[in-house]
Short mmCIF file of C-alpha atoms and ligand atoms in Angstrom, two decimals:
data_model
loop_
_atom_site.label_atom_id
_atom_site.label_comp_id
_atom_site.label_asym_id
_atom_site.label_seq_id
_atom_site.Cartn_x
_atom_site.Cartn_y
_atom_site.Cartn_z
CA MET U 16 53.45 152.80 88.41
CA ASN U 17 51.03 151.07 90.77
CA ARG U 18 50.09 154.35 92.42
CA ILE U 19 47.01 154.99 90.26
CA THR U 20 45.98 151.32 90.25
CA GLU U 21 46.00 151.19 94.01
CA SER U 22 43.97 154.35 94.34
CA ALA U 23 41.33 153.72 91.64
CA GLU U 24 38.67 153.39 94.33
CA LYS U 25 39.71 156.74 95.76
CA LEU U 26 39.69 158.46 92.38
CA PHE U 27 36.22 157.39 91.28
CA ASP U 28 32.95 157.44 93.19
CA TYR U 29 30.23 155.32 91.59
CA ARG U 30 28.07 155.00 94.71
CA GLY U 31 24.40 154.75 93.79
CA ARG U 32 25.21 154.20 90.11
CA HIS U 33 23.81 151.22 88.23
CA VAL U 34 26.43 149.35 86.22
CA PHE U 35 25.20 146.47 84.03
CA VAL U 36 27.77 144.06 82.58
CA ALA U 37 26.90 141.47 79.92
CA GLY U 38 29.38 138.61 80.16
CA GLY U 39 30.38 139.92 83.56
CA SER U 40 31.01 136.73 85.51
CA THR U 41 34.58 136.01 84.42
CA GLY U 42 37.75 137.45 82.91
CA ILE U 43 38.07 141.02 81.70
CA ASN U 44 34.38 141.74 82.10
CA PHE U 45 34.35 140.52 85.70
CA GLY U 46 37.40 142.72 86.30
CA ILE U 47 35.40 145.70 85.06
CA ALA U 48 32.38 144.75 87.18
CA GLU U 49 34.59 144.37 90.25
CA ALA U 50 36.32 147.71 89.72
CA PHE U 51 32.96 149.49 89.62
CA ALA U 52 31.76 147.52 92.67
CA LYS U 53 34.86 148.63 94.58
CA CYS U 54 33.95 152.20 93.67
CA GLY U 55 30.53 151.74 95.25
CA ALA U 56 28.36 150.89 92.23
CA ASP U 57 25.34 148.60 92.25
CA VAL U 58 26.11 145.91 89.68
CA GLY U 59 23.82 143.86 87.47
CA LEU U 60 25.39 141.09 85.44
CA ILE U 61 24.49 138.31 83.07
CA SER U 62 26.43 135.29 81.96
CA ARG U 63 25.78 131.95 80.32
CA LYS U 64 26.58 129.67 83.26
CA MET U 65 24.80 129.62 86.62
CA ASP U 66 27.88 128.57 88.62
CA HIS U 67 29.85 131.47 87.13
CA VAL U 68 27.04 133.91 87.94
CA ASP U 69 26.79 132.66 91.54
CA ALA U 70 30.54 132.94 92.10
CA ALA U 71 30.66 136.43 90.60
CA VAL U 72 27.71 137.69 92.66
CA ASP U 73 29.29 136.36 95.87
CA ALA U 74 32.63 137.97 95.06
CA LEU U 75 31.12 141.33 94.14
CA ARG U 76 28.91 141.50 97.25
CA LYS U 77 32.06 141.49 99.38
CA HIS U 78 32.71 145.03 98.18
CA GLY U 79 29.58 146.29 99.90
CA GLY U 80 27.31 147.35 97.04
CA GLU U 81 24.13 145.69 95.81
CA VAL U 82 24.54 142.98 93.17
CA PHE U 83 22.04 141.33 90.84
CA GLY U 84 23.10 138.41 88.66
CA THR U 85 21.21 136.03 86.45
CA VAL U 86 21.80 133.54 83.67
CA ALA U 87 21.19 134.94 80.20
CA ASP U 88 22.87 134.11 76.89
CA VAL U 89 23.38 137.28 74.85
CA ARG U 90 22.15 135.31 71.80
CA ASP U 91 18.76 135.00 73.49
CA ALA U 92 17.11 138.42 73.17
CA ALA U 93 14.18 137.51 75.42
CA ALA U 94 16.50 136.39 78.22
CA VAL U 95 18.61 139.53 77.88
CA GLU U 96 15.54 141.74 78.01
CA ALA U 97 14.18 139.96 81.10
CA ALA U 98 17.54 140.38 82.86
CA LEU U 99 17.70 144.08 81.99
CA GLU U 100 14.17 144.59 83.27
CA ALA U 101 14.98 142.82 86.53
CA SER U 102 18.19 144.79 87.07
CA HIS U 103 16.37 148.03 86.24
CA LYS U 104 13.69 147.16 88.78
CA GLU U 105 16.43 146.69 91.42
CA PHE U 106 18.71 149.63 90.64
CA GLY U 107 16.89 152.05 88.32
CA ASP U 108 18.28 153.55 85.13
CA ILE U 109 21.59 152.18 83.90
CA ASP U 110 24.52 154.59 84.26
CA VAL U 111 27.16 152.31 82.73
CA LEU U 112 26.43 149.50 80.28
CA VAL U 113 29.26 147.11 79.42
CA SER U 114 28.75 144.63 76.59
CA GLY U 115 31.58 142.13 76.65
CA ALA U 116 30.31 138.60 76.07
CA ALA U 117 32.62 136.86 73.60
CA GLY U 118 33.64 133.50 72.23
CA ASN U 119 36.77 132.33 70.48
CA PHE U 120 38.64 129.31 69.15
CA PHE U 121 41.51 128.88 66.78
CA ALA U 122 40.85 127.67 63.25
CA THR U 123 41.59 128.76 59.70
CA ALA U 124 38.63 129.94 57.64
CA THR U 125 38.61 126.69 55.72
CA GLY U 126 38.99 124.77 58.98
CA MET U 127 35.71 126.00 60.42
CA SER U 128 32.16 125.31 59.37
CA THR U 129 29.63 128.02 58.59
CA ASN U 130 28.07 127.21 61.93
CA ALA U 131 31.40 127.66 63.71
CA PHE U 132 31.90 131.09 62.12
CA LYS U 133 28.31 131.95 62.98
CA ALA U 134 28.71 130.82 66.62
CA VAL U 135 31.27 133.57 67.27
CA VAL U 136 29.45 136.20 65.19
CA ASP U 137 26.26 135.35 67.08
CA ILE U 138 27.90 135.82 70.50
CA ASP U 139 30.18 138.79 69.77
CA LEU U 140 28.26 140.83 67.22
CA ILE U 141 24.60 139.82 67.33
CA GLY U 142 24.90 139.43 71.12
CA SER U 143 26.25 142.97 71.43
CA PHE U 144 23.47 144.26 69.21
CA ASN U 145 20.91 142.53 71.43
CA VAL U 146 22.39 143.97 74.62
CA LEU U 147 22.71 147.52 73.26
CA ARG U 148 19.35 147.64 71.52
CA LEU U 149 17.44 146.15 74.44
CA ALA U 150 19.25 148.23 77.08
CA HIS U 151 18.62 151.50 75.25
CA ARG U 152 15.28 152.22 76.96
CA PHE U 153 16.83 151.64 80.40
CA LEU U 154 19.84 153.98 79.98
CA ARG U 155 20.04 157.16 82.06
CA ARG U 156 19.52 160.27 79.97
CA PRO U 157 21.62 162.30 79.83
CA GLY U 158 24.86 160.78 80.98
CA ALA U 159 24.94 157.01 80.47
CA SER U 160 28.22 155.52 79.30
CA VAL U 161 28.00 152.50 77.00
CA ILE U 162 31.15 150.42 76.55
CA ASN U 163 31.65 147.63 74.05
CA VAL U 164 34.59 145.34 74.74
CA SER U 165 36.46 144.94 71.46
CA ALA U 166 39.74 143.19 70.57
CA PRO U 167 42.86 143.88 68.46
CA GLN U 168 41.38 141.53 65.84
CA SER U 169 38.96 144.36 65.07
CA VAL U 170 41.74 146.27 63.30
CA ASN U 171 44.42 143.61 62.78
CA PRO U 172 43.66 140.89 60.22
CA THR U 173 44.79 137.80 62.14
CA SER U 174 45.16 134.26 60.82
CA HIS U 175 42.95 131.62 62.47
CA GLN U 176 40.66 134.43 63.64
CA ALA U 177 38.41 135.21 60.64
CA HIS U 178 35.29 134.89 62.79
CA VAL U 179 36.59 137.12 65.60
CA CYS U 180 38.08 139.70 63.19
CA ALA U 181 34.77 140.00 61.34
CA ALA U 182 32.68 140.07 64.51
CA LYS U 183 34.79 142.59 66.45
CA ALA U 184 35.12 144.91 63.43
CA GLY U 185 31.33 144.83 63.38
CA VAL U 186 31.14 145.59 67.09
CA ASP U 187 33.36 148.66 66.68
CA MET U 188 31.29 149.89 63.76
CA LEU U 189 28.20 149.42 65.93
CA THR U 190 29.92 151.63 68.53
CA ARG U 191 30.38 154.40 65.97
CA VAL U 192 26.87 154.20 64.52
CA LEU U 193 25.20 154.21 67.95
CA ALA U 194 27.39 157.12 69.08
CA ILE U 195 25.80 159.06 66.21
CA GLU U 196 22.26 157.79 66.73
CA TRP U 197 22.25 158.19 70.53
CA GLY U 198 24.44 161.29 70.97
CA ALA U 199 21.50 163.71 70.99
CA GLU U 200 20.03 161.81 73.95
CA GLY U 201 23.17 162.46 75.98
CA LEU U 202 24.37 158.85 75.66
CA ARG U 203 28.02 158.08 74.94
CA VAL U 204 29.07 154.87 73.19
CA ASN U 205 32.71 153.74 73.05
CA SER U 206 34.76 150.59 72.59
CA ILE U 207 37.62 149.52 74.80
CA MET U 208 40.04 147.32 72.87
CA PRO U 209 42.03 145.22 75.35
CA GLY U 210 45.22 143.61 74.13
CA PRO U 211 46.38 140.28 75.56
CA ILE U 212 45.38 140.29 79.24
CA GLU U 213 47.01 137.91 81.73
CA ASP U 214 44.98 135.28 83.61
CA THR U 215 42.12 135.22 81.11
CA GLU U 216 40.51 132.43 79.15
CA GLY U 217 40.95 134.58 76.04
CA LEU U 218 44.75 134.63 76.41
CA GLU U 219 44.84 130.90 77.15
CA ARG U 220 42.84 130.24 74.00
CA ILE U 221 45.05 132.27 71.68
CA ALA U 222 48.39 131.56 73.39
CA PRO U 223 48.10 128.28 75.31
CA THR U 224 51.81 127.38 75.35
CA ALA U 225 54.87 129.14 76.78
CA GLU U 226 56.20 129.50 73.25
CA ALA U 227 52.98 131.10 72.06
CA LYS U 228 52.98 133.51 75.01
CA SER U 229 56.58 134.47 74.34
CA HIS U 230 55.72 135.08 70.68
CA MET U 231 52.80 137.24 71.71
CA LEU U 232 54.91 139.26 74.15
CA SER U 233 57.30 140.04 71.31
CA VAL U 234 54.59 142.07 69.54
CA ILE U 235 53.64 144.14 72.61
CA PRO U 236 55.79 147.30 72.67
CA MET U 237 55.34 147.68 76.45
CA GLY U 238 56.79 144.18 76.88
CA ARG U 239 54.18 142.77 79.22
CA PHE U 240 50.67 141.39 79.17
CA GLY U 241 47.94 143.69 80.41
CA THR U 242 46.07 143.19 83.67
CA LYS U 243 42.34 143.17 84.22
CA GLN U 244 42.86 146.31 86.30
CA ASP U 245 44.46 148.04 83.29
CA VAL U 246 41.23 147.51 81.35
CA ALA U 247 38.97 148.32 84.29
CA ASN U 248 40.83 151.59 84.85
CA MET U 249 39.89 152.67 81.34
CA ALA U 250 36.24 151.73 81.93
CA LEU U 251 36.18 153.75 85.17
CA THR U 252 37.79 156.75 83.49
CA LEU U 253 35.72 156.55 80.30
CA SER U 254 32.47 156.44 82.26
CA SER U 255 33.38 159.44 84.41
CA GLU U 256 32.73 163.12 83.82
CA LEU U 257 36.38 163.40 82.78
CA CYS U 258 35.39 161.84 79.45
CA ALA U 259 32.05 163.63 78.97
CA PHE U 260 33.00 164.62 75.39
CA VAL U 261 34.35 161.23 74.32
CA THR U 262 32.03 159.14 72.16
CA GLY U 263 32.36 156.90 69.12
CA SER U 264 35.96 156.08 70.06
CA VAL U 265 37.74 152.74 69.93
CA ILE U 266 40.37 152.92 72.65
CA PRO U 267 43.18 150.36 72.76
CA VAL U 268 44.35 149.26 76.22
CA ASP U 269 47.06 146.98 74.94
CA GLY U 270 50.56 148.33 75.61
CA GLY U 271 50.70 149.25 71.90
CA ARG U 272 50.07 145.71 70.68
CA TYR U 273 47.73 146.68 67.84
CA LEU U 274 50.47 148.83 66.29
CA SER U 275 52.40 145.64 65.53
CA GLY U 276 49.76 144.39 63.09
CA GLY U 277 48.35 140.93 62.90
CA ALA U 278 48.76 139.44 59.45
CA GLY U 279 50.00 135.91 59.84
CA TYR U 280 51.71 136.45 63.15
CA LEU U 281 49.89 133.52 64.68
CA GLN U 282 50.10 131.43 61.52
CA ASN U 283 52.70 128.98 62.66
CA MET U 284 51.89 128.81 66.33
CA GLU U 285 50.91 125.53 67.90
CA HIS U 286 47.51 125.61 69.57
CA GLY U 287 46.07 123.19 72.04
N1 COA N 27 37.67 124.64 65.48
C1 COA N 27 36.70 124.56 64.54
N2 COA N 27 35.37 124.58 64.81
C2 COA N 27 35.02 124.69 66.11
C3 COA N 27 35.97 124.79 67.17
C4 COA N 27 37.36 124.75 66.79
N3 COA N 27 38.31 124.82 67.72
N4 COA N 27 35.29 124.88 68.33
C5 COA N 27 33.97 124.86 68.04
N5 COA N 27 33.82 124.74 66.70
C6 COA N 27 32.55 124.64 65.98
C7 COA N 27 31.72 123.44 66.37
O1 COA N 27 32.18 122.25 65.75
C8 COA N 27 30.35 123.88 65.85
O2 COA N 27 30.29 123.75 64.45
P1 COA N 27 29.43 122.52 63.75
O3 COA N 27 28.02 122.70 64.23
O4 COA N 27 29.58 122.76 62.28
O5 COA N 27 30.07 121.26 64.22
C9 COA N 27 30.35 125.37 66.10
O6 COA N 27 31.72 125.75 66.28
C10 COA N 27 29.58 125.76 67.34
O7 COA N 27 30.12 125.00 68.41
P2 COA N 27 29.33 124.82 69.77
O8 COA N 27 30.24 124.19 70.75
O9 COA N 27 28.01 124.16 69.49
O10 COA N 27 28.98 126.35 70.13
P3 COA N 27 28.78 127.00 71.52
O11 COA N 27 27.83 128.08 71.33
O12 COA N 27 28.53 126.02 72.60
O13 COA N 27 30.25 127.59 71.83
C11 COA N 27 32.19 128.74 71.01
C12 COA N 27 30.69 128.77 71.26
C13 COA N 27 32.45 127.84 69.85
C14 COA N 27 32.62 130.17 70.67
C15 COA N 27 32.97 128.24 72.22
O14 COA N 27 34.33 128.34 71.93
C16 COA N 27 32.65 128.99 73.49
O15 COA N 27 31.66 128.69 74.13
N6 COA N 27 33.43 129.96 73.89
C17 COA N 27 33.09 130.75 75.09
C18 COA N 27 34.23 131.03 75.92
C19 COA N 27 35.31 131.78 75.21
O16 COA N 27 35.56 131.58 74.03
N7 COA N 27 35.96 132.64 75.94
C20 COA N 27 37.02 133.40 75.42
C21 COA N 27 36.53 134.69 74.96
S1 COA N 27 37.81 135.65 74.19
#
């Protein structure tokens, strides 16, 4: 089973390609950035925190390619645009754009303020819109692959996740609309929908206790949490010529987790 994982770098050659990852300094998004770096890509990334950006840039440079990283909050359109311009100046047109910045916390709809709901919608949905809209002029035509990082909450109504459910459903609809609007330019737009992925802040936020993790495992048909490499493998494949006719798709990488539904399954879980 590890055969493909171990040979991902041998299967895909992204040397000389410009991969730009929004939210790329940690977690799933860093995993995607690192997978492309291992395949030879030049990587541009933005994140909210300078120390995270510095650590990510250092780690990615070890794989040999060029790396550009800077602080930019996806809610700040001017900062995003400046970062895209700088990365474009370094590496040219963007071959792969990954929009994955996200926020989350656990609260019922009545347990969060309007501002709390808006905080997640602003990061996940408006932030994605900013990244996609502003990156459009820098994308390689034809051929660029645009990937939004979604979540099972996009299709599964999940208690304590009204903000994330609404935001990620919006992100996936953005994927479909832009696939239509940008298709004639030779640009493909897809969503990857990771299920629960081990060693991520996201998993710790939604399942912070052993009991919560065990509960979550019980709704994953494959019986394990995903790895960052599982998600990165899909990004590598989706951005390759193998998927040249795939656009407007929302692709779960979740061991079948989304098939188990979401209504109320987290209702009674304890959260830290
Ligand atoms: N329950 C209810 N409301 C909460 C909350 C919780 N657990 N955590 C934050 N909020 C509210 C705050 O009280 C505030 O509302 P208020 O102004 O009415 O008091 C609002 O959310 C915004 O909080 P703030 O901390 O100012 O926003 P931020 O932009 O700094 O942080 C979050 C954004 C809230 C999404 C934060 O969780 C975050 O930064 N997450 C990033 C990391 C992350 O979530 N990673 C996992 C990705 S899957």
